[in-house]
mmCIF file of C-alpha atoms in Angstrom:
data_model
loop_
_atom_site.group_PDB
_atom_site.id
_atom_site.type_symbol
_atom_site.label_atom_id
_atom_site.label_comp_id
_atom_site.label_asym_id
_atom_site.label_seq_id
_atom_site.Cartn_x
_atom_site.Cartn_y
_atom_site.Cartn_z
ATOM 1 C CA MET E 1 111.576 115.855 78.278
ATOM 2 C CA ALA E 2 108.643 113.581 77.623
ATOM 3 C CA VAL E 3 107.377 110.322 79.008
ATOM 4 C CA GLY E 4 108.417 107.394 76.855
ATOM 5 C CA LYS E 5 105.503 106.008 74.861
ATOM 6 C CA LEU E 6 105.994 102.371 75.745
ATOM 7 C CA SER E 7 102.980 101.021 77.558
ATOM 8 C CA GLY E 8 103.349 101.425 81.306
ATOM 9 C CA SER E 9 106.535 103.498 81.094
ATOM 10 C CA THR E 10 106.956 106.142 83.786
ATOM 11 C CA HIS E 11 110.473 107.195 82.760
ATOM 12 C CA LYS E 12 111.254 110.549 81.189
ATOM 13 C CA PHE E 13 113.563 110.291 78.209
ATOM 14 C CA ALA E 14 115.523 112.810 76.163
ATOM 15 C CA PHE E 15 116.302 112.212 72.490
ATOM 16 C CA ILE E 16 118.402 113.630 69.665
ATOM 17 C CA ASP E 17 117.319 113.223 66.053
ATOM 18 C CA SER E 18 120.761 112.506 64.589
ATOM 19 C CA HIS E 19 119.669 113.060 60.978
ATOM 20 C CA CYS E 20 116.858 115.315 59.780
ATOM 21 C CA HIS E 21 116.566 117.957 57.090
ATOM 22 C CA LEU E 22 114.636 120.626 58.967
ATOM 23 C CA ASP E 23 115.605 123.238 56.376
ATOM 24 C CA PHE E 24 113.873 121.433 53.492
ATOM 25 C CA ASP E 25 110.888 123.064 51.799
ATOM 26 C CA GLU E 26 108.453 120.321 52.891
ATOM 27 C CA LEU E 27 108.801 121.486 56.512
ATOM 28 C CA ALA E 28 109.290 125.215 55.919
ATOM 29 C CA ASP E 29 105.679 126.372 56.356
ATOM 30 C CA ASP E 30 105.285 124.641 59.719
ATOM 31 C CA LEU E 31 108.888 124.484 60.932
ATOM 32 C CA ALA E 32 108.163 126.128 64.282
ATOM 33 C CA MET E 33 105.357 123.633 64.872
ATOM 34 C CA HIS E 34 107.585 120.663 63.938
ATOM 35 C CA ILE E 35 110.294 121.818 66.343
ATOM 36 C CA LYS E 36 107.777 122.538 69.117
ATOM 37 C CA THR E 37 106.048 119.168 68.820
ATOM 38 C CA ALA E 38 109.407 117.385 68.677
ATOM 39 C CA HIS E 39 110.488 119.194 71.846
ATOM 40 C CA GLY E 40 107.200 118.160 73.424
ATOM 41 C CA ALA E 41 107.988 114.529 72.609
ATOM 42 C CA GLY E 42 111.396 114.814 74.283
ATOM 43 C CA VAL E 43 113.508 115.480 71.175
ATOM 44 C CA GLU E 44 115.908 118.125 72.433
ATOM 45 C CA ARG E 45 118.364 118.536 69.557
ATOM 46 C CA PHE E 46 118.633 117.908 65.827
ATOM 47 C CA VAL E 47 121.507 117.213 63.437
ATOM 48 C CA VAL E 48 120.897 118.794 60.023
ATOM 49 C CA PRO E 49 123.227 117.562 57.245
ATOM 50 C CA GLY E 50 124.372 119.429 54.167
ATOM 51 C CA VAL E 51 123.370 118.096 50.754
ATOM 52 C CA THR E 52 124.533 120.734 48.225
ATOM 53 C CA LEU E 53 127.079 123.539 48.349
ATOM 54 C CA LYS E 54 124.417 126.276 48.409
ATOM 55 C CA GLN E 55 122.402 124.576 51.126
ATOM 56 C CA SER E 56 125.504 123.790 53.205
ATOM 57 C CA LEU E 57 126.412 127.490 53.120
ATOM 58 C CA GLU E 58 122.868 128.491 54.079
ATOM 59 C CA LEU E 59 122.845 126.135 57.067
ATOM 60 C CA VAL E 60 125.122 128.515 58.976
ATOM 61 C CA GLU E 61 122.391 131.161 58.935
ATOM 62 C CA PHE E 62 119.734 128.490 59.582
ATOM 63 C CA GLN E 63 121.571 127.436 62.735
ATOM 64 C CA ALA E 64 121.783 131.043 63.910
ATOM 65 C CA HIS E 65 117.977 131.124 63.958
ATOM 66 C CA HIS E 66 117.610 127.578 65.318
ATOM 67 C CA PRO E 67 120.316 126.996 67.941
ATOM 68 C CA GLU E 68 118.888 123.578 68.840
ATOM 69 C CA CYS E 69 120.161 122.404 65.450
ATOM 70 C CA GLU E 70 123.667 121.107 64.829
ATOM 71 C CA ILE E 71 124.818 121.373 61.215
ATOM 72 C CA ALA E 72 127.084 119.559 58.780
ATOM 73 C CA ALA E 73 128.371 120.287 55.272
ATOM 74 C CA GLY E 74 128.397 117.939 52.313
ATOM 75 C CA LEU E 75 127.482 117.070 48.732
ATOM 76 C CA HIS E 76 124.833 114.345 48.593
ATOM 77 C CA PRO E 77 124.997 111.827 45.718
ATOM 78 C CA TYR E 78 121.295 112.360 45.042
ATOM 79 C CA PHE E 79 122.174 115.837 43.761
ATOM 80 C CA ILE E 80 125.148 114.687 41.677
ATOM 81 C CA GLY E 81 123.675 116.388 38.602
ATOM 82 C CA GLU E 82 123.671 119.740 40.414
ATOM 83 C CA HIS E 83 127.196 119.628 41.833
ATOM 84 C CA CYS E 84 129.600 121.754 39.770
ATOM 85 C CA ASP E 85 133.211 120.754 39.180
ATOM 86 C CA ASP E 86 134.515 123.295 41.689
ATOM 87 C CA ASP E 87 131.885 122.660 44.385
ATOM 88 C CA MET E 88 134.121 120.350 46.399
ATOM 89 C CA ALA E 89 136.879 122.936 46.554
ATOM 90 C CA ALA E 90 134.339 125.542 47.642
ATOM 91 C CA LEU E 91 132.973 123.138 50.265
ATOM 92 C CA VAL E 92 136.471 122.633 51.663
ATOM 93 C CA GLU E 93 136.903 126.405 51.939
ATOM 94 C CA HIS E 94 133.522 126.689 53.674
ATOM 95 C CA VAL E 95 134.401 123.940 56.150
ATOM 96 C CA MET E 96 137.755 125.504 56.966
ATOM 97 C CA HIS E 97 136.106 128.871 57.596
ATOM 98 C CA ASN E 98 133.227 127.477 59.676
ATOM 99 C CA ARG E 99 134.905 124.478 61.328
ATOM 100 C CA THR E 100 133.775 125.353 64.858
ATOM 101 C CA GLN E 101 130.112 125.535 63.844
ATOM 102 C CA LEU E 102 130.062 122.120 62.168
ATOM 103 C CA CYS E 103 129.528 118.767 63.858
ATOM 104 C CA ALA E 104 130.216 116.544 60.822
ATOM 105 C CA ILE E 105 131.107 116.250 57.146
ATOM 106 C CA GLY E 106 128.204 115.092 55.015
ATOM 107 C CA GLU E 107 125.765 113.989 53.966
ATOM 108 C CA CYS E 108 127.981 112.218 51.482
ATOM 109 C CA GLY E 109 128.210 108.708 50.093
ATOM 110 C CA ILE E 110 127.500 106.463 47.136
ATOM 111 C CA ASP E 111 124.088 105.660 45.645
ATOM 112 C CA THR E 112 123.979 103.210 42.752
ATOM 113 C CA THR E 113 120.461 104.344 41.813
ATOM 114 C CA CYS E 114 121.898 107.760 40.905
ATOM 115 C CA ASP E 115 123.971 108.757 37.868
ATOM 116 C CA ALA E 116 127.720 109.379 37.493
ATOM 117 C CA LEU E 117 128.906 106.599 39.759
ATOM 118 C CA GLU E 118 132.611 107.244 39.222
ATOM 119 C CA ARG E 119 132.142 110.916 40.038
ATOM 120 C CA GLN E 120 130.161 109.965 43.126
ATOM 121 C CA ILE E 121 133.022 107.760 44.301
ATOM 122 C CA ALA E 122 135.593 110.511 43.725
ATOM 123 C CA LEU E 123 133.473 113.027 45.654
ATOM 124 C CA PHE E 124 132.927 110.570 48.480
ATOM 125 C CA GLU E 125 136.646 109.960 48.836
ATOM 126 C CA ALA E 126 137.199 113.718 48.858
ATOM 127 C CA HIS E 127 134.734 113.979 51.739
ATOM 128 C CA ILE E 128 136.626 111.275 53.654
ATOM 129 C CA ALA E 129 139.883 113.175 53.134
ATOM 130 C CA LEU E 130 138.217 116.398 54.328
ATOM 131 C CA SER E 131 136.852 114.609 57.389
ATOM 132 C CA ASN E 132 140.346 113.400 58.222
ATOM 133 C CA GLN E 133 141.806 116.853 57.689
ATOM 134 C CA VAL E 134 139.399 118.695 60.001
ATOM 135 C CA LYS E 135 138.901 115.808 62.456
ATOM 136 C CA LEU E 136 135.132 115.587 62.073
ATOM 137 C CA PRO E 137 132.953 112.470 61.680
ATOM 138 C CA LEU E 138 131.263 111.538 58.408
ATOM 139 C CA ILE E 139 127.543 111.231 57.687
ATOM 140 C CA VAL E 140 127.409 108.476 55.051
ATOM 141 C CA HIS E 141 124.539 107.810 52.659
ATOM 142 C CA HIS E 142 124.342 104.368 51.079
ATOM 143 C CA ARG E 143 121.977 102.701 48.671
ATOM 144 C CA LYS E 144 122.906 99.336 47.200
ATOM 145 C CA SER E 145 126.512 100.427 47.662
ATOM 146 C CA HIS E 146 127.994 98.782 50.760
ATOM 147 C CA HIS E 147 130.686 97.132 48.604
ATOM 148 C CA LEU E 148 131.639 100.427 46.958
ATOM 149 C CA ILE E 149 131.810 102.245 50.285
ATOM 150 C CA ALA E 150 134.055 99.514 51.686
ATOM 151 C CA ALA E 151 136.333 99.847 48.654
ATOM 152 C CA ALA E 152 136.484 103.621 49.141
ATOM 153 C CA PHE E 153 137.371 103.113 52.809
ATOM 154 C CA LYS E 154 140.337 100.992 51.719
ATOM 155 C CA ARG E 155 141.628 103.725 49.407
ATOM 156 C CA VAL E 156 141.010 106.591 51.854
ATOM 157 C CA LYS E 157 140.668 105.289 55.399
ATOM 158 C CA PRO E 158 138.319 107.365 57.574
ATOM 159 C CA GLN E 159 140.102 108.331 60.784
ATOM 160 C CA TYR E 160 137.275 109.919 62.771
ATOM 161 C CA GLY E 161 134.383 107.529 62.198
ATOM 162 C CA GLY E 162 130.891 108.786 61.712
ATOM 163 C CA VAL E 163 127.450 107.354 61.120
ATOM 164 C CA ILE E 164 126.048 105.095 58.420
ATOM 165 C CA HIS E 165 122.791 106.933 57.825
ATOM 166 C CA ALA E 166 119.588 104.874 57.589
ATOM 167 C CA PHE E 167 121.470 101.632 57.955
ATOM 168 C CA SER E 168 119.880 98.668 56.230
ATOM 169 C CA GLY E 169 121.864 95.521 55.826
ATOM 170 C CA SER E 170 123.143 92.402 57.507
ATOM 171 C CA LYS E 171 124.807 91.908 60.859
ATOM 172 C CA GLN E 172 128.069 91.219 59.017
ATOM 173 C CA GLN E 173 127.860 94.526 57.149
ATOM 174 C CA ALA E 174 127.022 96.337 60.378
ATOM 175 C CA GLU E 175 129.998 94.797 62.160
ATOM 176 C CA TYR E 176 132.275 95.888 59.318
ATOM 177 C CA TYR E 177 131.200 99.515 59.747
ATOM 178 C CA ILE E 178 131.525 99.330 63.527
ATOM 179 C CA ALA E 179 135.067 98.012 63.097
ATOM 180 C CA GLN E 180 135.808 101.089 60.965
ATOM 181 C CA GLY E 181 134.711 103.345 63.829
ATOM 182 C CA PHE E 182 131.153 104.058 62.641
ATOM 183 C CA LYS E 183 127.810 104.074 64.358
ATOM 184 C CA LEU E 184 124.600 102.999 62.653
ATOM 185 C CA GLY E 185 121.629 105.288 62.125
ATOM 186 C CA VAL E 186 118.422 103.551 63.247
ATOM 187 C CA GLY E 187 115.354 105.029 61.598
ATOM 188 C CA GLY E 188 112.008 104.258 60.062
ATOM 189 C CA THR E 189 113.287 101.188 58.222
ATOM 190 C CA ILE E 190 112.762 99.038 61.325
ATOM 191 C CA THR E 191 109.062 100.005 61.492
ATOM 192 C CA TYR E 192 108.317 98.179 58.217
ATOM 193 C CA PRO E 193 107.767 94.431 57.824
ATOM 194 C CA ARG E 194 110.437 94.464 55.093
ATOM 195 C CA GLY E 195 112.871 95.873 57.635
ATOM 196 C CA GLU E 196 112.760 92.800 59.868
ATOM 197 C CA LYS E 197 116.190 91.566 58.744
ATOM 198 C CA THR E 198 117.777 94.915 59.541
ATOM 199 C CA ALA E 199 115.947 95.093 62.874
ATOM 200 C CA GLN E 200 117.168 91.631 63.823
ATOM 201 C CA ALA E 201 120.731 92.614 62.932
ATOM 202 C CA ILE E 202 120.459 95.788 65.013
ATOM 203 C CA SER E 203 119.132 93.792 67.953
ATOM 204 C CA GLN E 204 122.458 91.922 68.136
ATOM 205 C CA LEU E 205 124.843 94.876 67.861
ATOM 206 C CA PRO E 206 126.674 96.673 70.684
ATOM 207 C CA LEU E 207 124.444 99.354 72.140
ATOM 208 C CA GLU E 208 127.216 101.942 71.860
ATOM 209 C CA SER E 209 127.102 101.588 68.054
ATOM 210 C CA LEU E 210 123.530 102.911 67.610
ATOM 211 C CA VAL E 211 121.966 106.365 67.160
ATOM 212 C CA LEU E 212 118.366 107.378 66.391
ATOM 213 C CA GLU E 213 117.229 109.333 63.331
ATOM 214 C CA THR E 214 114.187 110.155 61.205
ATOM 215 C CA ASP E 215 115.561 111.651 57.953
ATOM 216 C CA ALA E 216 112.560 113.993 58.104
ATOM 217 C CA PRO E 217 110.881 115.004 55.863
ATOM 218 C CA SER E 218 111.920 111.841 53.992
ATOM 219 C CA MET E 219 111.594 108.150 54.943
ATOM 220 C CA PRO E 220 108.172 108.242 56.638
ATOM 221 C CA LEU E 221 107.535 105.517 59.187
ATOM 222 C CA HIS E 222 105.250 102.575 58.457
ATOM 223 C CA GLY E 223 101.669 103.809 58.569
ATOM 224 C CA TYR E 224 102.615 107.340 57.517
ATOM 225 C CA GLN E 225 103.510 106.680 53.885
ATOM 226 C CA GLY E 226 102.824 109.605 51.587
ATOM 227 C CA LYS E 227 103.169 112.172 54.384
ATOM 228 C CA PRO E 228 106.215 114.289 55.230
ATOM 229 C CA ASN E 229 108.168 112.734 58.061
ATOM 230 C CA SER E 230 108.596 114.697 61.299
ATOM 231 C CA PRO E 231 111.435 114.676 63.852
ATOM 232 C CA LYS E 232 108.926 113.941 66.627
ATOM 233 C CA ARG E 233 108.650 110.418 65.204
ATOM 234 C CA VAL E 234 112.134 109.586 66.462
ATOM 235 C CA VAL E 235 110.264 108.556 69.624
ATOM 236 C CA GLN E 236 108.289 105.971 67.638
ATOM 237 C CA VAL E 237 111.542 104.650 66.175
ATOM 238 C CA PHE E 238 112.777 104.346 69.755
ATOM 239 C CA ASP E 239 109.639 102.480 70.816
ATOM 240 C CA ARG E 240 110.117 100.053 67.956
ATOM 241 C CA LEU E 241 113.788 99.596 68.798
ATOM 242 C CA CYS E 242 112.854 98.774 72.390
ATOM 243 C CA GLU E 243 110.948 95.763 71.078
ATOM 244 C CA TYR E 244 114.173 94.328 69.653
ATOM 245 C CA ARG E 245 116.634 95.172 72.426
ATOM 246 C CA SER E 246 117.177 93.530 75.801
ATOM 247 C CA GLU E 247 117.977 96.746 77.671
ATOM 248 C CA THR E 248 115.356 98.605 79.676
ATOM 249 C CA PRO E 249 113.866 101.650 77.917
ATOM 250 C CA SER E 250 115.698 104.001 80.292
ATOM 251 C CA GLU E 251 119.035 102.282 79.659
ATOM 252 C CA LEU E 252 118.445 102.353 75.918
ATOM 253 C CA ALA E 253 117.372 106.011 75.819
ATOM 254 C CA ALA E 254 120.333 107.142 77.914
ATOM 255 C CA ALA E 255 122.820 105.238 75.756
ATOM 256 C CA LEU E 256 121.379 106.507 72.467
ATOM 257 C CA TYR E 257 121.563 110.097 73.700
ATOM 258 C CA ARG E 258 125.124 109.605 74.943
ATOM 259 C CA ASN E 259 126.180 107.918 71.696
ATOM 260 C CA THR E 260 124.957 110.865 69.652
ATOM 261 C CA THR E 261 126.600 113.534 71.806
ATOM 262 C CA GLN E 262 129.894 111.647 71.749
ATOM 263 C CA LEU E 263 129.785 111.015 68.007
ATOM 264 C CA PHE E 264 129.155 114.638 67.068
ATOM 265 C CA GLY E 265 131.050 116.236 69.981
ATOM 266 C CA LEU E 266 127.940 117.961 71.252
ATOM 267 C CA GLY E 267 129.041 118.157 74.881
#
């Protein structure tokens, strides 16, 4: 564990990056270094979501080589053009076969900047149904789609909660998700001036509804634009979050770690 980076802090904190794509090509050449430096910063564990059928299948082997990683399985809307018609059925079969190795279903969701919106919605609802069937939480991607996700939740109600990845939105939207049993992923968004509204909303939410994430190698923090993100920067997200919360850093760090282990059943 590492000393928290807030000025004057003498506490040692442990962290979990609840959403990072350590298997992506951008990190492949220096993966051992990224994991080592993250460990050095106090980041003990990582949750690595699935985004395509092929990659979700490969994550089982990835986890065998990197036991500090927890894995999920899902079809991301960003890759909607790559998902074949029978990929969801194959994903279900994969999940059933590897249920004990998975901590979540996803990354799934709805993204209105991507094509095939109706197909996205159908796939998302299939992920919710799968989550309910295997009693695993969801990892939900959103982009300009809070209203569509809420509509999907009415048609297929999620029974085991999950996390709204990279939450950006209002306090009202956040409270809606919390009422549905979800936690909110707090990441690099709050490090940007444009993220002030989201940061203010997060500052008013129950502490038990928050988890930390980086989305590495994507979503670089403010000041690191144009560079691959790294899971070690979850500590900088934490430092920024401390500026908005009333809890002490040690209280905040302990709760965020506990929230993540409870959400994903990490023990």
